[in-house]
PDB file of C-alpha atoms in Angstrom:
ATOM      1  CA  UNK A1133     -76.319   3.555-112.733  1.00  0.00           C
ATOM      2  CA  UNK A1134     -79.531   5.319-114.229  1.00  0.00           C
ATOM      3  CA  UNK A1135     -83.176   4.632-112.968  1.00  0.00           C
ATOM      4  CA  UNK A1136     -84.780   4.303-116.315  1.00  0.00           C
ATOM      5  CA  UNK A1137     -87.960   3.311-115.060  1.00  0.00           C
ATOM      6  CA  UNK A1138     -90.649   3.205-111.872  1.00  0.00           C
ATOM      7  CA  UNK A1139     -93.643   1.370-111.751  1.00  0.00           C
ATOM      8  CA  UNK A1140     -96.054   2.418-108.834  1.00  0.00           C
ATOM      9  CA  UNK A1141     -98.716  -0.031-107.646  1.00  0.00           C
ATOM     10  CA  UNK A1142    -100.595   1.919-105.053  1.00  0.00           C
ATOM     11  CA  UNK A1143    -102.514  -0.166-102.364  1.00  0.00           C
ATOM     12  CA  UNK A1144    -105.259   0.921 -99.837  1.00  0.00           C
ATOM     13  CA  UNK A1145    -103.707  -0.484 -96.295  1.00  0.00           C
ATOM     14  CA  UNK A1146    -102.971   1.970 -93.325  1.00  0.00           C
ATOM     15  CA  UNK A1147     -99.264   2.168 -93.499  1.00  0.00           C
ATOM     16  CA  UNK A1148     -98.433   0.754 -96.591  1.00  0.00           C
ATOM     17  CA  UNK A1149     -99.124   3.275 -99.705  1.00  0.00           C
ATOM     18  CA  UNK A1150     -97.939   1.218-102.851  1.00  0.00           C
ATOM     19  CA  UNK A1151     -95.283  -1.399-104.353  1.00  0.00           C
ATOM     20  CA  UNK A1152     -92.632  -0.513-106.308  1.00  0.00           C
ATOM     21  CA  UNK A1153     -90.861  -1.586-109.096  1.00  0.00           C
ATOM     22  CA  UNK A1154     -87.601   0.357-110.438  1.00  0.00           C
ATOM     23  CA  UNK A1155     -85.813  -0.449-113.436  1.00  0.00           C
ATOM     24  CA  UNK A1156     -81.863  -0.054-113.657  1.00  0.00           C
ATOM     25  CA  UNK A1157     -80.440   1.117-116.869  1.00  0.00           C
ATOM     26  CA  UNK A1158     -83.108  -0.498-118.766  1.00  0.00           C
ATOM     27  CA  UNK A1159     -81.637  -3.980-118.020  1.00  0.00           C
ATOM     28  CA  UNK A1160     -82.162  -4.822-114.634  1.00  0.00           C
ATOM     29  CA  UNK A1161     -85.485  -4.786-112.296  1.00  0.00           C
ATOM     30  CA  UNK A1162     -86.221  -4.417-108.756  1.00  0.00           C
ATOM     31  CA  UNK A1163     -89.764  -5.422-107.912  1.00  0.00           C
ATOM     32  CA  UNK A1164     -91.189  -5.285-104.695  1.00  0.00           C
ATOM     33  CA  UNK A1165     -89.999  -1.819-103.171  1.00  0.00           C
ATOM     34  CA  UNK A1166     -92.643  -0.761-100.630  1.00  0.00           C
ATOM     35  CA  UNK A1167     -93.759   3.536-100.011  1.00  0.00           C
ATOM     36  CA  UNK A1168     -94.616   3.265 -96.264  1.00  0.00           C
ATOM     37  CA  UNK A1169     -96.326   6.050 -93.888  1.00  0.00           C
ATOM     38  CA  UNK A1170     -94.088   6.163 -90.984  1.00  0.00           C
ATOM     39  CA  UNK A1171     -94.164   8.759 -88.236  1.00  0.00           C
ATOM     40  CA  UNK A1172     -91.713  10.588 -90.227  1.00  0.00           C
ATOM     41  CA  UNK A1173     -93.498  10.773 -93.727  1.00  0.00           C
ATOM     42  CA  UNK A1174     -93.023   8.628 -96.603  1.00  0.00           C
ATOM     43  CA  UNK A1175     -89.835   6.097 -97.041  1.00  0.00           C
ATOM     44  CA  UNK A1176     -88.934   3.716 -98.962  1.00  0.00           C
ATOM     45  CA  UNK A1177     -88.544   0.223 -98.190  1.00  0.00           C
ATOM     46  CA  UNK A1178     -86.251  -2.728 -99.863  1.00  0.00           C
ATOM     47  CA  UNK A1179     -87.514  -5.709-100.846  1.00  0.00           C
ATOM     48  CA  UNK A1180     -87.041  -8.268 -98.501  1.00  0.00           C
ATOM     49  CA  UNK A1181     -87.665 -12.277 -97.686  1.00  0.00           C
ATOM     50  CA  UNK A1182     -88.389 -13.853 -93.876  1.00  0.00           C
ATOM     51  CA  UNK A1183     -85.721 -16.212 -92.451  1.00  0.00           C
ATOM     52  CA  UNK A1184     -86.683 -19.304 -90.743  1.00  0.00           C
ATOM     53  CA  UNK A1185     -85.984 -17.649 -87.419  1.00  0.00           C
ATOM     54  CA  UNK A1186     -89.227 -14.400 -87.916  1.00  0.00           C
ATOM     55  CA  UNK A1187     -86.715 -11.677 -89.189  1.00  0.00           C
ATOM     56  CA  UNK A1188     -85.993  -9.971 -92.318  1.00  0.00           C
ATOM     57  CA  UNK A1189     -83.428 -10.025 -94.770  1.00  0.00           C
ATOM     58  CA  UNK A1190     -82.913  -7.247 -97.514  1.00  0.00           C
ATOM     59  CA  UNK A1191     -83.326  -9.376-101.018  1.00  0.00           C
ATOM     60  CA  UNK A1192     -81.895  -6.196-102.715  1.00  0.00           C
ATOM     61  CA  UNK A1193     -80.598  -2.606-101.166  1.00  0.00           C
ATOM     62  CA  UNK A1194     -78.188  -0.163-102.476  1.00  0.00           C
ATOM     63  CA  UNK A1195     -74.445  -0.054-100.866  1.00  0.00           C
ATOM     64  CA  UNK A1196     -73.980   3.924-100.408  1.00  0.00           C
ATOM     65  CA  UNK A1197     -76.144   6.647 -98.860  1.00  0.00           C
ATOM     66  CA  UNK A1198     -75.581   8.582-102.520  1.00  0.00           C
ATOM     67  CA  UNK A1199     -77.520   5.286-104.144  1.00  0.00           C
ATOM     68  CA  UNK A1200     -80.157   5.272-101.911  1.00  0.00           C
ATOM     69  CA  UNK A1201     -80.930   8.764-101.813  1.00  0.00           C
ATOM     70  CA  UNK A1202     -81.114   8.554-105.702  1.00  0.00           C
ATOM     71  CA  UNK A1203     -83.679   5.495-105.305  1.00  0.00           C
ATOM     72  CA  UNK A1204     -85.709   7.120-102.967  1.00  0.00           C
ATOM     73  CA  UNK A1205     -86.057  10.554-104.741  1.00  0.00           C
ATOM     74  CA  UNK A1206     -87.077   9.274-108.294  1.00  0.00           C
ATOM     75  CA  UNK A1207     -89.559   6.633-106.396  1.00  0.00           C
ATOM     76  CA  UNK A1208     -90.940   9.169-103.824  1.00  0.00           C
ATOM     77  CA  UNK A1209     -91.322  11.422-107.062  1.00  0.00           C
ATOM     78  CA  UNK A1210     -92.927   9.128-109.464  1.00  0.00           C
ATOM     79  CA  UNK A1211     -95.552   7.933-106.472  1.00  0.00           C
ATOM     80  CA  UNK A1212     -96.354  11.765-105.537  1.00  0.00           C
ATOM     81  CA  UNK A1213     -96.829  12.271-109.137  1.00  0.00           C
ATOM     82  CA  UNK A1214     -98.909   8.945-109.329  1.00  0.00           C
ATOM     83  CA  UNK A1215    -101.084  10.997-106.617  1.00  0.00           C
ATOM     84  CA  UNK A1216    -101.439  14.107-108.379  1.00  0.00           C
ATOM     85  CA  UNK A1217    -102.622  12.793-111.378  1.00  0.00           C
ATOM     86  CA  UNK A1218    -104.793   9.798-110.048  1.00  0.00           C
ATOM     87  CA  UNK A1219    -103.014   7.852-112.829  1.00  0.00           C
ATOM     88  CA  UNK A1220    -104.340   4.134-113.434  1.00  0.00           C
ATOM     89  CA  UNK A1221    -102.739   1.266-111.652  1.00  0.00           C
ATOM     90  CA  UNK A1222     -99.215   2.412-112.486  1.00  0.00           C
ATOM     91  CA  UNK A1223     -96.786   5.563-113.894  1.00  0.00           C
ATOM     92  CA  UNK A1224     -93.604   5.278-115.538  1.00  0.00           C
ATOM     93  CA  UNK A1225     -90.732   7.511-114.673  1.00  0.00           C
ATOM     94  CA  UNK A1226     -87.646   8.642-117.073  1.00  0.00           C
ATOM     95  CA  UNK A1227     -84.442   9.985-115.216  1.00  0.00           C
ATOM     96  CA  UNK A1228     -83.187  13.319-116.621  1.00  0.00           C
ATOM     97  CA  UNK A1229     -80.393  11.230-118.038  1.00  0.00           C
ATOM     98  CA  UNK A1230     -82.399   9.196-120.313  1.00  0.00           C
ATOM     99  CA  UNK A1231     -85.090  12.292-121.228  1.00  0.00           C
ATOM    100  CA  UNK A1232     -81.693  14.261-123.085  1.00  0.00           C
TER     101      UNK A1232
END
């Protein structure tokens, strides 16, 4: 699995930096990621719904620590980029797989 692509949509709330979208070997998208300030720095977040009872349920995450890691580095990337550069509303990202 290759991220081929990721959207940032930056936002100005407190915690809450920008959404995410992430595309998976240019056929499947994520939308909805979060970048959240946390008392740790930056993570990511995973899309997710409320249930009837006030939780939350992941819509989407990834199964391994190697996945995730993966996710978070290209998205953490593409949003400090997206900060660097004061792009418009969004930046696209290509993994070093797809740039060859």
């Amino acid at each position: 699995m290759n991220i081929t692509d990721v959207k940032v949509y930056p936002v100005e709330e407190d915690k809450l930096k920008a959404y995410v979208t992430i595309t998976l070997d240019h056929c499947f998208v994520i939308r909805d990621l979060k970048v959240i300030h946390g008392a740790s720095g930056l993570f990511i977040a995973m899309p997710a719904k409320r249930r009837k009872d006030g939780t939350y349920k992941d819509i989407a995450h990834p199964l391994n620590a190697d996945t995730r890691t993966q996710m978070e580095r290209a998205i953490l990337q593409e949003y400090e980029r997206h900060q660097q550069t004061g792009m418009g509303a969004m930046g696209s990202f290509l993994s070093a797989a797809e740039a060859d």
